[in-house]
Coordinates of C-alpha atoms and ligand atoms in Angstrom, one line a residue:
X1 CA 0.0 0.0 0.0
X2 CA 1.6 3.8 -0.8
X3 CA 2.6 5.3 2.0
X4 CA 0.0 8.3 2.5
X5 CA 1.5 11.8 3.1
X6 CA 0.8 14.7 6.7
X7 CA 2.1 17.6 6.2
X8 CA 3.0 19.8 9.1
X9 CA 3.3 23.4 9.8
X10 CA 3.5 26.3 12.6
X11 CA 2.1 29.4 12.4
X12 CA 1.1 32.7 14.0
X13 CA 4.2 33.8 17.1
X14 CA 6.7 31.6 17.9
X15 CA 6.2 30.2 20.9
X16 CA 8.2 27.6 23.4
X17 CA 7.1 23.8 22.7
X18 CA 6.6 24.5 19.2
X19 CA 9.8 21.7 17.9
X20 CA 8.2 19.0 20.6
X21 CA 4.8 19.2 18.9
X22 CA 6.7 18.4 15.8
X23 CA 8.9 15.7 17.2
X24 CA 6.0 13.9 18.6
X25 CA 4.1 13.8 15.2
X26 CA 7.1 12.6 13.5
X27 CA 7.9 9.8 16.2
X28 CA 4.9 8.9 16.4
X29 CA 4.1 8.0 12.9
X30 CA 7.3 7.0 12.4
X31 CA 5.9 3.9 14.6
X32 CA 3.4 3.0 11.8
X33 CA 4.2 2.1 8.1
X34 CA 1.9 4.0 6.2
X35 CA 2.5 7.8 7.0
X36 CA 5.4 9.7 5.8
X37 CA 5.8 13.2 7.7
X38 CA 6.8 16.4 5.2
X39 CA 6.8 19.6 6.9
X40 CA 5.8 23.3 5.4
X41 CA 8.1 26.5 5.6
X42 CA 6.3 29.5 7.3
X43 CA 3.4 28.8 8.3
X44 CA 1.4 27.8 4.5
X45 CA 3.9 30.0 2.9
X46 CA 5.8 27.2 1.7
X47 CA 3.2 25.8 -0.4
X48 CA 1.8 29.1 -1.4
X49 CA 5.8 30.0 -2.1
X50 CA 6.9 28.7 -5.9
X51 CA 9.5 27.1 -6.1
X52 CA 7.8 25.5 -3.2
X53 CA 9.3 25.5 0.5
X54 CA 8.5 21.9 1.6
X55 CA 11.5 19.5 3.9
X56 CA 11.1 15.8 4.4
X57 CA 10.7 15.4 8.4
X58 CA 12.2 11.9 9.9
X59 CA 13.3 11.2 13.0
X60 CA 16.6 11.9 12.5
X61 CA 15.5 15.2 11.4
X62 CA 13.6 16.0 15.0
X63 CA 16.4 14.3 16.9
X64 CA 16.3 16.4 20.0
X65 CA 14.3 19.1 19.5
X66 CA 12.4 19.0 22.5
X67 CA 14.5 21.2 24.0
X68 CA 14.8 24.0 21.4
X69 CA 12.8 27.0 21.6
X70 CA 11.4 28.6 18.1
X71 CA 10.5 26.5 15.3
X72 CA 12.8 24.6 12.8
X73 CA 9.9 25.0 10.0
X74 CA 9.9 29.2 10.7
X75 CA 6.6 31.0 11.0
X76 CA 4.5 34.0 10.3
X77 CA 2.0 36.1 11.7
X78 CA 1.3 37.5 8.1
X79 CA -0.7 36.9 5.2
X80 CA -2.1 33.0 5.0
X81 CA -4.0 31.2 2.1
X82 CA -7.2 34.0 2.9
X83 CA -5.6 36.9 2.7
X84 CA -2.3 36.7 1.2
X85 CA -0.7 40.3 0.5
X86 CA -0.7 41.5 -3.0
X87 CA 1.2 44.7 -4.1
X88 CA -0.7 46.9 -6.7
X89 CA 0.3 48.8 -9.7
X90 CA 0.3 51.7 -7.6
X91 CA 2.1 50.7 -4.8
X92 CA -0.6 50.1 -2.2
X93 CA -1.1 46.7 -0.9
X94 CA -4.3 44.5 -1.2
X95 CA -5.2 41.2 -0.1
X96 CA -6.1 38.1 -2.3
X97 CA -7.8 35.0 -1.8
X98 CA -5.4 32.0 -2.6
X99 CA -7.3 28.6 -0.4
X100 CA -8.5 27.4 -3.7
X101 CA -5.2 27.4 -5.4
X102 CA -3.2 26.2 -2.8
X103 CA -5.9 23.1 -2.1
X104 CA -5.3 22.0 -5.5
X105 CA -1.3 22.4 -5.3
X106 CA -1.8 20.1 -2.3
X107 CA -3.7 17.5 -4.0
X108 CA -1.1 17.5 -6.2
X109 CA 1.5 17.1 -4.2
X110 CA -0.5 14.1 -2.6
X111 CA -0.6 15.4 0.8
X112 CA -3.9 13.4 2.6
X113 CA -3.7 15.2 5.5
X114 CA -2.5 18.8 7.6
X115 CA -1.9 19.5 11.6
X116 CA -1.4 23.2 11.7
X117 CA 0.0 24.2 14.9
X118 CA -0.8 27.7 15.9
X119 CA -2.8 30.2 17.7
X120 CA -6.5 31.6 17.5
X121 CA -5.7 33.1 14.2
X122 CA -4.3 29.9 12.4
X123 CA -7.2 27.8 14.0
X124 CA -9.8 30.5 12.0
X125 CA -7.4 29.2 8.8
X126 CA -7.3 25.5 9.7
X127 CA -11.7 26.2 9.7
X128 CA -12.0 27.8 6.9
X129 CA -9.9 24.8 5.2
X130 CA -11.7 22.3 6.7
X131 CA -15.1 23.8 5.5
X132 CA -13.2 23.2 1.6
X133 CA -12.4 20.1 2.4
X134 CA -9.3 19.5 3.5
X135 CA -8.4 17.1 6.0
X136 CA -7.1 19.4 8.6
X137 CA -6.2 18.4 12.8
X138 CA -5.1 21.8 14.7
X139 CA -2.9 22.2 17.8
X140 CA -3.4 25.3 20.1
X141 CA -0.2 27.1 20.8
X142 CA 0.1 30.7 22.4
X143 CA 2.4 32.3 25.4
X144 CA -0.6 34.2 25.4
X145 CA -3.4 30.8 26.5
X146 CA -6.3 32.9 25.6
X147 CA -7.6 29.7 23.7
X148 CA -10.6 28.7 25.6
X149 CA -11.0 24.9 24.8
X150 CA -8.0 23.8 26.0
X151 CA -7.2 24.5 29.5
X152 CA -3.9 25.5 28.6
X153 CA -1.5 26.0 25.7
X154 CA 1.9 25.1 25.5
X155 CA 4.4 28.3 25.8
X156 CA 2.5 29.9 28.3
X157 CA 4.2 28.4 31.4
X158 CA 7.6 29.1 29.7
X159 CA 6.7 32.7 29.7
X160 CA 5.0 32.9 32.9
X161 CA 8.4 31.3 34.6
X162 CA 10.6 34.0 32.3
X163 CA 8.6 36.7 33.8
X164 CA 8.4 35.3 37.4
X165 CA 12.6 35.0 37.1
X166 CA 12.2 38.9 35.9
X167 CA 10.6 40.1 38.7
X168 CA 12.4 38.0 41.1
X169 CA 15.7 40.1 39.7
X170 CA 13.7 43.4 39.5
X171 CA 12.9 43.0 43.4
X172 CA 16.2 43.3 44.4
X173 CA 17.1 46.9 42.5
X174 CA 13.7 48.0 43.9
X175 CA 14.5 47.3 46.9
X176 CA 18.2 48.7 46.9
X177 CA 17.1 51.5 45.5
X178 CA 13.3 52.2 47.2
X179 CA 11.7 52.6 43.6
X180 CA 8.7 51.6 41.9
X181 CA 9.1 49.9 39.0
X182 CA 7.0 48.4 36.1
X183 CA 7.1 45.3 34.3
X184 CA 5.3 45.5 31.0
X185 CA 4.6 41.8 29.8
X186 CA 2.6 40.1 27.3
X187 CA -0.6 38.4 26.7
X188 CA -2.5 40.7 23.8
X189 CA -6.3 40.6 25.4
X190 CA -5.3 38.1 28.3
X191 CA -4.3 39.0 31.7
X192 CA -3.1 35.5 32.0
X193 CA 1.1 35.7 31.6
X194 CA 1.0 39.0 34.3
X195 CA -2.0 37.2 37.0
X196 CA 0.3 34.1 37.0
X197 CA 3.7 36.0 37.4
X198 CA 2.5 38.5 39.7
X199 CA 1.1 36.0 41.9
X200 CA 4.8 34.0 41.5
X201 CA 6.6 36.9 41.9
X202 CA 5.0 38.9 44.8
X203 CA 4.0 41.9 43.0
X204 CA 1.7 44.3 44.7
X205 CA 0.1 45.2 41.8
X206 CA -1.1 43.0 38.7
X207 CA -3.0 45.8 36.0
X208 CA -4.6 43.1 33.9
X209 CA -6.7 44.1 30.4
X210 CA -10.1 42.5 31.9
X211 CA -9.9 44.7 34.7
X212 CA -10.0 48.5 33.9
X213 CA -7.7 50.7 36.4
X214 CA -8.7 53.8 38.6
X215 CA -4.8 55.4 38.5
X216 CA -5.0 56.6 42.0
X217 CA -6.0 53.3 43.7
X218 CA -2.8 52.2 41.9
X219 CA -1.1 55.5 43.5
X220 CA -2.6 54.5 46.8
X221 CA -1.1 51.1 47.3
X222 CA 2.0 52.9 46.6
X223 CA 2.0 54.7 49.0
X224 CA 0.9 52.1 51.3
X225 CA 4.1 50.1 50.6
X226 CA 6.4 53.0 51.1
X227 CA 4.4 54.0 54.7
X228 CA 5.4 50.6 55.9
X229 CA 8.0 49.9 58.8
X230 CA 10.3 47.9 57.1
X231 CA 12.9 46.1 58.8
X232 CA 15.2 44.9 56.0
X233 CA 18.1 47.0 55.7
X234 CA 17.8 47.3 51.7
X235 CA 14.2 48.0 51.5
X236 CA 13.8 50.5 54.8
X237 CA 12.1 53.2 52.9
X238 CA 9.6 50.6 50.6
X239 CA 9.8 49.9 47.2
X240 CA 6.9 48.5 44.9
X241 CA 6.3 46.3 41.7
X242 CA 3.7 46.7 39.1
X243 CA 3.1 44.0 36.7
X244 CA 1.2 45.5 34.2
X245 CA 0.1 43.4 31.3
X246 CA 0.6 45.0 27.1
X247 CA -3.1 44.6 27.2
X248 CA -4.2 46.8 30.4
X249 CA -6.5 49.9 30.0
X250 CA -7.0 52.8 32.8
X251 CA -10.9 52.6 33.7
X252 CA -12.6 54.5 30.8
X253 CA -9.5 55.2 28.4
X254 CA -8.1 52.9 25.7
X255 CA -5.1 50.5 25.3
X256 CA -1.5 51.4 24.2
X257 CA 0.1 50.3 21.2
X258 CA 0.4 51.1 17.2
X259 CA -0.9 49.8 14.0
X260 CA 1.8 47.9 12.3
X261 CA 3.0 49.3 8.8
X262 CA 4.3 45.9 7.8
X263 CA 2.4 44.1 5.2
X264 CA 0.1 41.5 6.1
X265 CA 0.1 42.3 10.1
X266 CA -3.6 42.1 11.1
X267 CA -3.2 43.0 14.8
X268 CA -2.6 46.1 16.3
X269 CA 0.9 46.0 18.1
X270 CA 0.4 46.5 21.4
X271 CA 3.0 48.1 23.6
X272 CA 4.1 51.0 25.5
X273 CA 1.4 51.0 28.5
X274 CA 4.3 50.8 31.4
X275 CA 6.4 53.6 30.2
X276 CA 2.5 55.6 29.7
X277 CA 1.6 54.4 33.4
X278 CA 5.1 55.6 34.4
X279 CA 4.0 59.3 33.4
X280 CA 0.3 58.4 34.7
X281 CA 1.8 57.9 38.2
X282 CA 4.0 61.0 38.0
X283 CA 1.2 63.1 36.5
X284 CA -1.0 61.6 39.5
X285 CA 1.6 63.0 42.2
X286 CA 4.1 60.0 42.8
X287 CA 7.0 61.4 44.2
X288 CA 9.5 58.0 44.2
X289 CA 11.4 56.8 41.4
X290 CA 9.9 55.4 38.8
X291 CA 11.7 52.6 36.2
X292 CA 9.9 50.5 33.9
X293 CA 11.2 47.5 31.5
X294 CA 9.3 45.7 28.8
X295 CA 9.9 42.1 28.4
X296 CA 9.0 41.8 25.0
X297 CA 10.3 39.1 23.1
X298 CA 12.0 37.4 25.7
X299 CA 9.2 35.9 26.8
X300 CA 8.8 33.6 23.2
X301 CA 12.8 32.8 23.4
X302 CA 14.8 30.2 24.4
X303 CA 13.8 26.3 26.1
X304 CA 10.7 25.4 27.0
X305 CA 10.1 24.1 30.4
X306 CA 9.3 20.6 31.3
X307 CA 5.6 21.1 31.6
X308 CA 5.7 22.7 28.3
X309 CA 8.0 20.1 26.1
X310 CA 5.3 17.4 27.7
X311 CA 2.2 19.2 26.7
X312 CA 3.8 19.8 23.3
X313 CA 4.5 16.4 22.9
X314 CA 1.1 15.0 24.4
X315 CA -0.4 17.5 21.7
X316 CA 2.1 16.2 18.7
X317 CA 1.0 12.4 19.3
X318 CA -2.4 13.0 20.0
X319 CA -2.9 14.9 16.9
X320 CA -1.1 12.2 14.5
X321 CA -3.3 9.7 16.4
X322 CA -6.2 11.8 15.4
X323 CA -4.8 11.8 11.9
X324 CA -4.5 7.8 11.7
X325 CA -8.0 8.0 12.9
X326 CA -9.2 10.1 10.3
X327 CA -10.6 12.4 13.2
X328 CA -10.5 15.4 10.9
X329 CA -11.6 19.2 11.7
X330 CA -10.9 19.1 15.3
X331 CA -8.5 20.8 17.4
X332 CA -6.5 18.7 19.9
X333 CA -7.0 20.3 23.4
X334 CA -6.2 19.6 27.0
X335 CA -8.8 18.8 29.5
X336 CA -6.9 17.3 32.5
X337 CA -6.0 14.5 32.8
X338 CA -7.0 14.0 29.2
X339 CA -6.1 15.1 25.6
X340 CA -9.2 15.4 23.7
X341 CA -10.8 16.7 20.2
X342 CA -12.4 20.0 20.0
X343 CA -14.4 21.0 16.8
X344 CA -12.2 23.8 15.1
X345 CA -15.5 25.6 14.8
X346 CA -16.0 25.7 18.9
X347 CA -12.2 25.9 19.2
X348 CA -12.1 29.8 17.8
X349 CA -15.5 30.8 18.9
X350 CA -14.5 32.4 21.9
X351 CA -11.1 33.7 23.7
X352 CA -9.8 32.6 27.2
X353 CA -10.0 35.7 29.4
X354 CA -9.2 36.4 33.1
X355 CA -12.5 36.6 35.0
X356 CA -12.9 39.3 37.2
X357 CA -14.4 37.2 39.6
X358 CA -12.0 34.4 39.3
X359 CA -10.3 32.3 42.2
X360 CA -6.9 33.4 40.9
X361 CA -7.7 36.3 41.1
X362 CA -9.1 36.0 44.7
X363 CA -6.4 34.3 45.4
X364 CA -4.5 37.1 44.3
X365 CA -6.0 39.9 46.3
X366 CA -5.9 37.5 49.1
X367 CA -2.1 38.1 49.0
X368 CA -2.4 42.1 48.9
X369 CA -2.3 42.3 45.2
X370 CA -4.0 45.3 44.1
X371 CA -5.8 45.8 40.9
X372 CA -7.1 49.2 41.0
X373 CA -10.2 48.2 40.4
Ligands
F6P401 O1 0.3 36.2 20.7 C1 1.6 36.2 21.1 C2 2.2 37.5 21.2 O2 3.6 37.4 21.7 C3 1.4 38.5 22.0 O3 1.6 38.3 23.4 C4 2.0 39.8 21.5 O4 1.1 40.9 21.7 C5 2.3 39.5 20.1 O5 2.4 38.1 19.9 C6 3.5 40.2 19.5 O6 3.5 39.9 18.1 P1 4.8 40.2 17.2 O7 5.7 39.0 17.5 O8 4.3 40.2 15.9 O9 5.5 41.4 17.7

């Protein structure tokens, strides 16, 4: 019998756990005799790409990988088979519908079946592929785990420990020093990555997109952790840390951030909001220092933790399993202890937020951490 053909791919941000997803695919049809594992450059690019941009994936290919953060297939957070960019006579950019094309380009190149492994944005993709036909299995991924049929997503525990370690350093120049500082993180609409690493890193206050901010409750638990006595020699006077997430808003104003000028970016970048609550504060009558630092990319780099490489991998075998099964148009998710199938149509239909009335976030202002709300 011919050997039938998956074809892999990762799209949307980067994000730790991305290689073990593709390491457990490969191993674990690699354990059957009839599929062969081919994997797709950026995102659909590859296919869309001419020459096309398509590598054979063995095990020897994935040896290791576990452990590497990134992707070795690349990825983008542009364009897609929907709305891939077009430049005009004039200059101006359009966008152009290319599913049809590229279905047909995969026919021909005798792939039976796709995992696409990405975020809420390449799940909408993987749907509308699905809906034409194509015998598509997703895999959520995003630092950001604002996927709500899964429980969580791999990455987001990576970041949440890379901010935790942040703070835990920032602690002790706030302290030496008896300033306030910020720590801008990410998350896009989810208060998720700063809840958890606020709550792991002691802050004393976590400024969260789901929960709007009154500036002068913010300025009042300032001052309430420089009125302290304070018996450690370094932080006599007080010192405070904000974790504010990209996301957060002050109670009737607007987030921070830009729209992109490079082609093909749908989102708006968010950014900025610690160095703007920096001046809020200031404008509001804080009188301490004030430093802020943006953890930015950081937060995607470098090794996954353990909980993420087993996730990813839990999520790689499961979703060639659910290829083997021919349990197409689903997206694998985790419900603990289990690893189950989601349609892709519920999978996108809404995101993961932080409820305000949430036990973490109990739990949160149980410890003193204040959300100026
Ligand atoms: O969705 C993941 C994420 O890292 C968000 O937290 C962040 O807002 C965005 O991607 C950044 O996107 P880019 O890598 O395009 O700057």
């Amino acid at each position: 019998m011919a050997m039938k053909r998956v074809m892999v791919l990762t799209g949307g941000g980067d994000c730790p756990g991305l290689n073990a997803v593709i390491r457990g695919i490969v191993k674990r049809a690699s354990q059957t005799s009839d599929w062969e594992v081919i994997g797709c450059i950026e995102s659909f690019n590859g296919v869309l790409r001419e020459p096309t941009e398509i590598v054979e994936l063995t095990e020897k290919t994935v040896e290791g990988i576990q452990i590497q953060g990134g992707t070795i297939l690349g990825t983008t957070n542009k364009g897609g088979p929907f709305a891939w960019p077009v430049k005009e006579a004039d200059g101006s950019w359009s966008t152009a519908d290319r599913s049809d094309e590229m279905l047909r380009k995969l026919r021909y190149m005798g792939v039976d079946a796709v995992i696409n492994i990405g975020g809420d944005g390449s799940q909408r993709i993987s749907l509308g592929l699905a809906k034409k036909g194509l015998n598509i299995v997703g895999v959520p991924k995003t630092i950001d785990n604002d996927l709500s049929m899964t429980d969580y997503t791999f990455g987001f525990q990576t970041a949440v420990q890379i901010c935790t370690d942040a703070i835990d350093k920032l602690v002790t120049t706030a302290a030496s020093h008896n300033r306030v500082f910020i720590v801008e993180v990410m998350g896009r609409d989810a208060g998720w990555i700063a809840l958890h690493s606020a709550i792991a890193g002691g802050a004393d206050v976590c400024l969260i997109p789901e929960i709007p901010y009154d500036i002068n409750k913010v300025k009042a638990k300032i001052e309430q952790r420089y009125n302290r006595v304070l018996t450690g020699n370094a932080s006599r006077r007080g010192y405070c840390i904000i974790v504010v997430a990209e996301g957060a808003l002050p109670k009737g104003g607007s987030v921070t951030g830009t729209v992109s000028g490079e082609v093909g970016y749908q989102h708006i970048k968010l950014g900025g909001v610690g160095e703007q609550l920096a001046a809020d504060l200031k404008a509001a009558g804080v009188e301490h220092d004030i430093r802020y630092t943006i953890l930015g990319h950081l937060q995607r780099g470098g090794t996954p933790i353990a909980f993420d490489r087993v996730l990813a991998t839990e999520f790689g075998v499961r979703a060639m399993e659910f290829v083997m099964e021919g349990r197409f148009g689903q997206m694998v998710a985790y419900h603990h202890p289990d690893v189950v199938g989601i349609p892709l149509e519920e999978a996108v239909r809404e995101q993961n937020l932080v409820a305000p009335d949430s036990r973490l976030v109990h739990t949160a202002k149980g410890v003193g951490i204040e959300f100026g709300d």
